[in-house]
Short mmCIF file of C-alpha atoms in Angstrom, two decimals:
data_model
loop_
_atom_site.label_atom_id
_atom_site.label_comp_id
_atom_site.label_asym_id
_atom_site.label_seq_id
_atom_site.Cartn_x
_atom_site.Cartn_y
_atom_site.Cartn_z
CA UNK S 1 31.86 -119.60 168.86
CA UNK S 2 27.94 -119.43 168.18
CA UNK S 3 25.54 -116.77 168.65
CA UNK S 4 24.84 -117.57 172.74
CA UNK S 5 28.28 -117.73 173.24
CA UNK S 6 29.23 -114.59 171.36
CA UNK S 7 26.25 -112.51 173.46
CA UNK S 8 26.96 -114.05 177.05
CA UNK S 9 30.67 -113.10 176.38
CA UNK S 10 29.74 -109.47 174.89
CA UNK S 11 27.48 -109.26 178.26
CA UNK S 12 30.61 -110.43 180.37
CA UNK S 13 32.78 -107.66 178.52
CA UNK S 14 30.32 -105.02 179.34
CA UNK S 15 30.07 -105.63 182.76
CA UNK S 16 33.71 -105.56 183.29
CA UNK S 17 34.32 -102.66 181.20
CA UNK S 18 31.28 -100.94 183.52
CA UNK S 19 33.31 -101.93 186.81
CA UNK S 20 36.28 -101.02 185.53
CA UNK S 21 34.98 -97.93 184.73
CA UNK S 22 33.50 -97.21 188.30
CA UNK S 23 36.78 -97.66 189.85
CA UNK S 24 38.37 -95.65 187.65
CA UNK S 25 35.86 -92.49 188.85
CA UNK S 26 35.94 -93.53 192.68
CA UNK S 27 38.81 -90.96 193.17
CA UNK S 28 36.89 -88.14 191.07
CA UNK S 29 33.52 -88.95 193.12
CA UNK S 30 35.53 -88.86 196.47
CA UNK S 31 37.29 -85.33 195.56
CA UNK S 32 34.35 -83.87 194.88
CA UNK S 33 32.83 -85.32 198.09
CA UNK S 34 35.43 -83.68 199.92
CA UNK S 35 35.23 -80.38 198.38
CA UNK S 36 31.63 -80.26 199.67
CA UNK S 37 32.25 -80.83 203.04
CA UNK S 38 35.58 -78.70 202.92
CA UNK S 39 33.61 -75.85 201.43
CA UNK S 40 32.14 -72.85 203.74
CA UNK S 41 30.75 -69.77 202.01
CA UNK S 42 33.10 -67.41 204.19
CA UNK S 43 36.01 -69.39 202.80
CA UNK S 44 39.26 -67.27 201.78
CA UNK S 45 40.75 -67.82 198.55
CA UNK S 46 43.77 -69.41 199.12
CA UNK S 47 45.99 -72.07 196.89
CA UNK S 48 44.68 -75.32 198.87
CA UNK S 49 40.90 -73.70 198.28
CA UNK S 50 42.08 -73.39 194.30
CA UNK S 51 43.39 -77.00 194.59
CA UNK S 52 40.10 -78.82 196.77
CA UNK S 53 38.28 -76.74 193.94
CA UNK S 54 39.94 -78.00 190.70
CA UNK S 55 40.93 -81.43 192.17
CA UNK S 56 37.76 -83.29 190.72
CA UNK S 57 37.95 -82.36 187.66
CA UNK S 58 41.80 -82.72 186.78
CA UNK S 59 40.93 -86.96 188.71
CA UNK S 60 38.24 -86.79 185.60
CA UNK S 61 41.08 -85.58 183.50
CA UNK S 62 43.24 -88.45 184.15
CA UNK S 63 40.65 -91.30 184.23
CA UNK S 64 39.08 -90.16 180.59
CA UNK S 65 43.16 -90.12 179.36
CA UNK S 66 43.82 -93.46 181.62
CA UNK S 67 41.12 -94.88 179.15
CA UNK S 68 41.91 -92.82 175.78
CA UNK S 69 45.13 -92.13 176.05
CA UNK S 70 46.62 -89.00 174.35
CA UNK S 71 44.08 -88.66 171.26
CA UNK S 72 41.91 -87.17 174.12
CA UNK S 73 44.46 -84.38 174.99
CA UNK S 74 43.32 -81.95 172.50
CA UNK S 75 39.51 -82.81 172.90
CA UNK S 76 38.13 -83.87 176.35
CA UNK S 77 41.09 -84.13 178.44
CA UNK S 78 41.95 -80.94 177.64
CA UNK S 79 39.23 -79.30 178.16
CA UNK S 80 38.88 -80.79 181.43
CA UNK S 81 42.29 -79.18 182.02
CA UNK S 82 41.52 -75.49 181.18
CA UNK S 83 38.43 -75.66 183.14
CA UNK S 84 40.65 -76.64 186.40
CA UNK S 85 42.26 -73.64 185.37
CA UNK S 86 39.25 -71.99 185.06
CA UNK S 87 37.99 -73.42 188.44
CA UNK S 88 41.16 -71.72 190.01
CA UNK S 89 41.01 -68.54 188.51
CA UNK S 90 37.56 -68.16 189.88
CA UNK S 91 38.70 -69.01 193.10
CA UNK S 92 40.34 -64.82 193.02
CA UNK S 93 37.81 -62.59 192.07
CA UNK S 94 40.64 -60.57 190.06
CA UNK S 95 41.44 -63.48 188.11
CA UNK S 96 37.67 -63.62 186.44
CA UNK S 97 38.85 -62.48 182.89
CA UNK S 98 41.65 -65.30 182.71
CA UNK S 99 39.39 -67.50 184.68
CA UNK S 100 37.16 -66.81 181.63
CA UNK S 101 39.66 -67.18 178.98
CA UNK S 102 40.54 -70.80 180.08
CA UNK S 103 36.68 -71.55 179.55
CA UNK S 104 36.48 -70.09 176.54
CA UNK S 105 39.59 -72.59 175.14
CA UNK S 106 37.36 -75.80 176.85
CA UNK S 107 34.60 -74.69 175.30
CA UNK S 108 36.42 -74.62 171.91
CA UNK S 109 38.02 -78.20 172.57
CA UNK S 110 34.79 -79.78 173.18
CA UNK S 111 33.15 -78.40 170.35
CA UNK S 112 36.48 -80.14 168.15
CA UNK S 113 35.30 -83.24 170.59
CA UNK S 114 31.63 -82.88 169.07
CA UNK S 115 32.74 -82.58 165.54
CA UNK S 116 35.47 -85.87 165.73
CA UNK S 117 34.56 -89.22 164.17
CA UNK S 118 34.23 -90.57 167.76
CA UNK S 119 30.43 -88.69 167.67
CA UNK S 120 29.40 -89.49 164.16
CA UNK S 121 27.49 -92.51 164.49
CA UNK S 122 24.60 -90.38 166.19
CA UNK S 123 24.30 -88.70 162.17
CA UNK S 124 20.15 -88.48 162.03
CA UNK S 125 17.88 -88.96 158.91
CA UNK S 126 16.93 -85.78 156.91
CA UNK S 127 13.74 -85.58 157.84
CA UNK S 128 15.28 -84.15 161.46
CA UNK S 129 17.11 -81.63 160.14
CA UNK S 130 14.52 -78.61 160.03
CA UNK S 131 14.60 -79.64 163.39
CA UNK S 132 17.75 -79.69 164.68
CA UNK S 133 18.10 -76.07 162.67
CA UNK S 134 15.29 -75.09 165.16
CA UNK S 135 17.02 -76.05 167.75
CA UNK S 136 20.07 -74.33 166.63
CA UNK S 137 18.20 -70.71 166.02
CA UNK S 138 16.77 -71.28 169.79
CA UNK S 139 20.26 -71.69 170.82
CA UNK S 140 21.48 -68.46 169.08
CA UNK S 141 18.79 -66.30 169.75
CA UNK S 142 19.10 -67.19 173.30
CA UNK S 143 22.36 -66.71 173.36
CA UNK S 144 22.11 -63.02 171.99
CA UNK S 145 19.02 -62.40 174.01
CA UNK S 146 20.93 -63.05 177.55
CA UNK S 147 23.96 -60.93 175.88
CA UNK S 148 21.29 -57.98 175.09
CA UNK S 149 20.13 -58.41 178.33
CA UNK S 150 23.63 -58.54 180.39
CA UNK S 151 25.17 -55.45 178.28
CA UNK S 152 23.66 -52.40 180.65
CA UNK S 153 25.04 -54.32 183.61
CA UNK S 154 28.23 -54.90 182.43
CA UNK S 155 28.71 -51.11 181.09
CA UNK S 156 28.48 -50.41 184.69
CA UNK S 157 31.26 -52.68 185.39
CA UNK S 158 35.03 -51.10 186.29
CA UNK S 159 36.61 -52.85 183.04
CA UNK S 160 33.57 -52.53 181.00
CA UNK S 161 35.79 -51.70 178.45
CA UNK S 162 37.56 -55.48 178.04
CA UNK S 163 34.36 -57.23 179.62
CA UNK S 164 31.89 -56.06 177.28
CA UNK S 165 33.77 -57.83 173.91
CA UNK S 166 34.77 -60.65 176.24
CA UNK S 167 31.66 -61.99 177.47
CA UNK S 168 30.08 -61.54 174.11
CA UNK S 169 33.08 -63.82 172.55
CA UNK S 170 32.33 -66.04 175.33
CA UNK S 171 28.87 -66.65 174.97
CA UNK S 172 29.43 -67.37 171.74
CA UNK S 173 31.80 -69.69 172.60
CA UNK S 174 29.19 -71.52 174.60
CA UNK S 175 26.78 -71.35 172.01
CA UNK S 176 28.80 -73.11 169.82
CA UNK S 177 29.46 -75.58 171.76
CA UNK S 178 25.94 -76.15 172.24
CA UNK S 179 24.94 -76.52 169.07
CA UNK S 180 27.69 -78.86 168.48
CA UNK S 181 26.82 -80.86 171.31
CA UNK S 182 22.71 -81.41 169.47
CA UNK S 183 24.69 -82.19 166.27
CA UNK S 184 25.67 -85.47 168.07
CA UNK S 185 21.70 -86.14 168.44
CA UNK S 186 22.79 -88.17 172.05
CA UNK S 187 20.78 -86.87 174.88
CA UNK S 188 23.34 -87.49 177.76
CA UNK S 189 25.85 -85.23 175.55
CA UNK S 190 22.98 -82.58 175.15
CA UNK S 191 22.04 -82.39 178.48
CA UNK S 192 25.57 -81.95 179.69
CA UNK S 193 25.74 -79.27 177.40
CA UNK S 194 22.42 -77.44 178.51
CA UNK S 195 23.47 -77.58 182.25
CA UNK S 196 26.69 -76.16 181.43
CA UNK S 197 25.18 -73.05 179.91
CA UNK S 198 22.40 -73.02 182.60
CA UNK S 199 25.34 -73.08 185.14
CA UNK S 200 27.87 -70.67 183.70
CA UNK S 201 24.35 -67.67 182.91
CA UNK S 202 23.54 -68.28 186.59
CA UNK S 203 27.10 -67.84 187.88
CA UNK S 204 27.23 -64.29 185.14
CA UNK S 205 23.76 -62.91 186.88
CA UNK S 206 25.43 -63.37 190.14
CA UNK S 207 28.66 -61.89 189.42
CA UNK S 208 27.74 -58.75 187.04
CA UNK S 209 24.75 -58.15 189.91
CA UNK S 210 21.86 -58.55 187.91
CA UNK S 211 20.41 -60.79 190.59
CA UNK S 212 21.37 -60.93 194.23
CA UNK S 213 23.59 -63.98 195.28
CA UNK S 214 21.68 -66.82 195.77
CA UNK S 215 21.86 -68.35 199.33
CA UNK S 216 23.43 -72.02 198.04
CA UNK S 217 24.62 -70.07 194.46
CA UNK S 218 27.93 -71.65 194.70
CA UNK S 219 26.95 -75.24 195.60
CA UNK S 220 24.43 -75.03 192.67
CA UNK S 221 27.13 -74.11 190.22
CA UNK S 222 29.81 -76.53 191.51
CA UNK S 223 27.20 -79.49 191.18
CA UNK S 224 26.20 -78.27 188.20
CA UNK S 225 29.78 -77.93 186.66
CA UNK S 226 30.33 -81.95 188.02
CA UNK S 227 27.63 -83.03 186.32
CA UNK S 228 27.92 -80.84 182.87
CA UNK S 229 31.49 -82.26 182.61
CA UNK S 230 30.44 -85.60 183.82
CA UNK S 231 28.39 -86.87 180.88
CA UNK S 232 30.49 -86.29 178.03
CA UNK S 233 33.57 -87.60 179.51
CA UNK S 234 31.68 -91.04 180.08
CA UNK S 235 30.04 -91.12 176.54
CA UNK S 236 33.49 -91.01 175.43
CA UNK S 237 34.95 -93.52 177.60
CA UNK S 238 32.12 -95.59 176.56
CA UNK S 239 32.47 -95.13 172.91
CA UNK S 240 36.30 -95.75 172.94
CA UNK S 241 35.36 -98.91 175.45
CA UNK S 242 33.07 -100.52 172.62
CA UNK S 243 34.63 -99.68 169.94
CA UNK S 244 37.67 -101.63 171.02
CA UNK S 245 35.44 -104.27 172.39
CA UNK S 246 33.91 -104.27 169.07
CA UNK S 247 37.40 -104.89 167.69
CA UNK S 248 38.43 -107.77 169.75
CA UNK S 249 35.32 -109.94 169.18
CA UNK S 250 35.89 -109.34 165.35
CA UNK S 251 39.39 -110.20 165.59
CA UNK S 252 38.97 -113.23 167.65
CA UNK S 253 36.08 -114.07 165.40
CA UNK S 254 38.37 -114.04 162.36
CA UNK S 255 40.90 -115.99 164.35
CA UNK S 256 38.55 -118.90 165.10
CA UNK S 257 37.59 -118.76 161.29
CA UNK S 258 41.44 -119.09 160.16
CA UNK S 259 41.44 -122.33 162.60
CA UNK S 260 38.70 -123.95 161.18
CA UNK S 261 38.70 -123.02 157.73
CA UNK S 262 41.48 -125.85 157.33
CA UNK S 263 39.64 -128.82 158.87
CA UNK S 264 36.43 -127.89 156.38
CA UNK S 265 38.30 -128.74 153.51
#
């Protein structure tokens, strides 16, 4: 096989793998279609509400593990998991602290995403790394900023007592994973991250009060919460995709070598 032949069927490959991939996420984009027009701000919470809500993401959850398989159970499928859970809790205002709990745990399995082998070909040169560590202290310092900032309003809250270490745990939770997520030095895998926090301090301001509810609040969080999860999930479909595309031109490279090797001598 020569070099044109070797790039028009790498192209080929690609292509398929990018249809395949599509299809795969038509029943996650048509869930989360549906919950949209479903959706009415006077809504009651009610199990088929907790199920319209968490339906996307668990259809994400089963495409990313249709293309992984289990090694993705204890990284992004299952952190796609406990934010369904998440996604339901919220749907029951009482249910906020477990709501947040399950949120907390995704949070923790992407960052062990972020830190896997699957992310370490984005490794930079040295001369980033003062800064990336900038980026880092921005994170943290934002982080305990916003926490600084929530702690009056959530001493005024009726379980102030469990709330106040909570959201401070869960922040930093979040900020972890954020500063896991610039480690990987790929922008689609930052950005998810960055929306994700943006998403979940917007949804805190509205819920502890600091800020009146916005008048399309919820819609801004649930599109924001599609596309936060969104990006890594198809970075690491992708990565898995080439990588065994990778493997299967080598191998049938090595094959065609075997053949031929006898006729050259």
């Amino acid at each position: 096989m020569d070099i044109l032949e070797t790039d028009a069927f790498d192209r080929r490959q690609r292509r398929n793998m990018s249809c395949a991939l599509l299809l795969s996420l038509l029943p996650f984009f048509l869930s989360a279609a549906l919950f949209f027009y479903l959706w009415t701000p006077d809504s009651s919470a009610s199990i088929m509400s907790a199920g319209v809500k968490s339906a996307p993401v668990l259809l994400l959850a089963a495409a990313v593990l249709s293309w992984n398989g289990g090694q993705s159970v204890l990284g992004v499928v299952g952190g796609l998991i406990f934010s369904a859970v998440g996604d339901c809790c919220l749907v029951w205002p009482d249910l906020f602290l477990p709501g947040m709990a399950a949120f907390g745990v995704a949070h923790l399995l992407y960052s062990f995403t972020f830190l896997s082998s699957r992310y370490s070909a984005y490794s930079s040169s040295s001369s980033s790394s003062i800064w990336i560590r900038s980026l880092y202290l921005i994170l943290f310092m934002i982080g305990g900023g916003f926490y600084i900032y929530m702690y009056p309003f959530l001493q005024k809250a009726p379980d102030s007592g469990v709330l106040l270490p909570a959201v401070g745990v869960y922040i930093a939770l979040i900020v972890l994973m954020g500063s896991l997520a610039i480690r990987t030095r790929n922008m689609a895998t930052l950005l998810g991250s960055l929306v994700f926090m943006v998403s979940d301090l917007s949804l805190a301001l509205q819920v502890f009060k600091v800020v009146a509810p916005m008048e399309h609040g919820h819609v801004v969080v649930m599109v924001d919460q599609k596309e936060r999860r969104l990006g890594p999930e198809l970075l690491d479909v992708r990565l898995h995709g080439s990588h065994q595309h990778r493997d299967s031109i080598v191998g049938q490279e090595r094959l065609e070598y075997c053949l031929l090797l006898p006729n050259q001598t």
